[in-house]
Short mmCIF file of C-alpha atoms in Angstrom, two decimals:
data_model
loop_
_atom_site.label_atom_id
_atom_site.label_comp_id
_atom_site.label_asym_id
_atom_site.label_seq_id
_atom_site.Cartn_x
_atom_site.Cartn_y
_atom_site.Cartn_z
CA UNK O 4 38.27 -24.04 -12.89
CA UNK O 5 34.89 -25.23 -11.65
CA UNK O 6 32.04 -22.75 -13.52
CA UNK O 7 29.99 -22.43 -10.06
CA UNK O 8 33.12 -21.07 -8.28
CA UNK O 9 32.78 -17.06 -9.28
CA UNK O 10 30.87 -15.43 -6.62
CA UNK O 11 31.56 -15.23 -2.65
CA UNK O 12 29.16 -13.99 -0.48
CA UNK O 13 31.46 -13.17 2.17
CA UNK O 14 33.35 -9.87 2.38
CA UNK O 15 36.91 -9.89 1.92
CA UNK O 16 38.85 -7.60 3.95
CA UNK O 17 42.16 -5.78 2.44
CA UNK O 18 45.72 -6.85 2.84
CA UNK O 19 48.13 -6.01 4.52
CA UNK O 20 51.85 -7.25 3.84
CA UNK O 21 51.95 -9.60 6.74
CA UNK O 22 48.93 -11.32 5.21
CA UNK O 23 48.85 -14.76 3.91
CA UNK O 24 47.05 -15.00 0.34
CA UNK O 25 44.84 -17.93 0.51
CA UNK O 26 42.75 -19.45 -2.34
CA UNK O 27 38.46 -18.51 -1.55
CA UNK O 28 36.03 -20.92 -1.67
CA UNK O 29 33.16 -19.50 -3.71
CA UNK O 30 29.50 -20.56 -3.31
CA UNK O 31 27.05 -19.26 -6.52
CA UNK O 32 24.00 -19.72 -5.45
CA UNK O 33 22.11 -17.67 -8.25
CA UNK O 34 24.33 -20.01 -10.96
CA UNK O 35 27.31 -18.66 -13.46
CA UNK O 36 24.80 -16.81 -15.25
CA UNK O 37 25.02 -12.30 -15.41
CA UNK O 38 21.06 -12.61 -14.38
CA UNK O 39 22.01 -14.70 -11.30
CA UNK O 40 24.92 -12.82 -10.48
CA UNK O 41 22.50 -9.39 -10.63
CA UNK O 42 20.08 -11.18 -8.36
CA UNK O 43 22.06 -12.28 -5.81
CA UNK O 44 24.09 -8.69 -5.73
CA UNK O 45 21.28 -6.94 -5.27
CA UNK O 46 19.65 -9.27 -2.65
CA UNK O 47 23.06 -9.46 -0.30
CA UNK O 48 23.29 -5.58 -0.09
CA UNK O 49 19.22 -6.00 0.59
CA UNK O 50 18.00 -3.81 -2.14
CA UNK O 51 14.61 -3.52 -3.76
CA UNK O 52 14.57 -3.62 -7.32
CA UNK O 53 13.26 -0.23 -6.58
CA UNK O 54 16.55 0.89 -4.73
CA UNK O 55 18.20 -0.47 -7.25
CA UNK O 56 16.37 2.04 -10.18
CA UNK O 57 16.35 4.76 -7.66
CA UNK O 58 20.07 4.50 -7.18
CA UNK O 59 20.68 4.00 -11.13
CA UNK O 60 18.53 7.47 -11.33
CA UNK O 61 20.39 9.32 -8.70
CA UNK O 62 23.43 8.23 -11.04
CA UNK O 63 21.50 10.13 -13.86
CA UNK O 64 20.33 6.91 -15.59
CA UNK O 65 16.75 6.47 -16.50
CA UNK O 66 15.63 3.19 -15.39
CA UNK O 67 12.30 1.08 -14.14
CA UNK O 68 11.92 -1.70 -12.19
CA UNK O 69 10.05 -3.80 -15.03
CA UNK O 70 13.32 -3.35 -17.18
CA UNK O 71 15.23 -5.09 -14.10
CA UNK O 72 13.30 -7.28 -13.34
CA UNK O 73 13.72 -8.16 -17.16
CA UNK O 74 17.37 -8.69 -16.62
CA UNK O 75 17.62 -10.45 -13.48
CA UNK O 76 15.13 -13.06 -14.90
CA UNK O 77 17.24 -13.35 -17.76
CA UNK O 78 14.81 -12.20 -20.78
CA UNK O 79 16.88 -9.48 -21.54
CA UNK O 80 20.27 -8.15 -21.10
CA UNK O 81 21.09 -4.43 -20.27
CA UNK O 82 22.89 -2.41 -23.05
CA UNK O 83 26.74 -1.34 -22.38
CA UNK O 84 25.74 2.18 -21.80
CA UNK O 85 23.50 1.38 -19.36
CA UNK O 86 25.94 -1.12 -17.26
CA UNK O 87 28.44 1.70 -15.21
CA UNK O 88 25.10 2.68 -13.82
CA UNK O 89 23.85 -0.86 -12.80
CA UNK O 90 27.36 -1.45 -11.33
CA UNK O 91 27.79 1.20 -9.18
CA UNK O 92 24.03 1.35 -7.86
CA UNK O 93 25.02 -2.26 -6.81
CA UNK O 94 28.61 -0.77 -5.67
CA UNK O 95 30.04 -3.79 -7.71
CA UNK O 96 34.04 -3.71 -6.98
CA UNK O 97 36.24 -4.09 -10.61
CA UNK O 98 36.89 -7.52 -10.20
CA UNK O 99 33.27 -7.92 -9.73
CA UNK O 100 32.36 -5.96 -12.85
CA UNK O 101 34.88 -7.99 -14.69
CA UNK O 102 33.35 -11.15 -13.97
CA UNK O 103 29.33 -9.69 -14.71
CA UNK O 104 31.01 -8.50 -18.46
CA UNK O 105 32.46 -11.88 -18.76
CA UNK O 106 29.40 -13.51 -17.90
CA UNK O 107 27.28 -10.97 -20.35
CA UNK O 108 30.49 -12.05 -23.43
CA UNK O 109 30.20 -15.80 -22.75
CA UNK O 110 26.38 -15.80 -23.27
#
């Protein structure tokens, strides 16, 4: 499996039974790397690293923009208790959280 083939941009619609599954062609333009991955999440919903911290807090999760800035540059990497927040302020869908954790483990 080529490394740079884990992220689409495009939105996938659901399936239906009459539905052909075909094979995706994924461009990752932020690289195979959790940082990049956070990056380019947060820029295709066209969030603020602001929204993003706002949306963490609404969750009930203390956050600052320095701190993700911090992880999206790739200096640091967000604890596990803080990543359900993260996810769901960038409405990440499981597969998509699956692949971030791998990304995080393979580091």
């Amino acid at each position: 499996m080529n490394p740079d083939r884990f992220w689409s941009k495009e939105k996938i619609p659901p399936l239906d039974a009459s539905q052909e599954i075909k094979e995706v062609e994924i461009d990752w333009s932020g690289g195979p790397t959790f940082c990049g991955f956070l990056l380019d999440k947060r820029k295709e919903l066209g969030l603020t690293q602001t929204d993003v911290v706002q949306r963490m807090r609404d969750l009930g999760r203390v956050a600052n923009q320095p701190t993700l800035s911090r992880w999206e540059s790739g200096k640091r990497q967000p604890d596990s208790d803080v990543l359900w927040y993260l996810f769901s302020a960038l409405q990440l869908l499981p597969y998509e959280r699956l692949m971030a954790i791998e990304m995080l483990a393979s580091r």
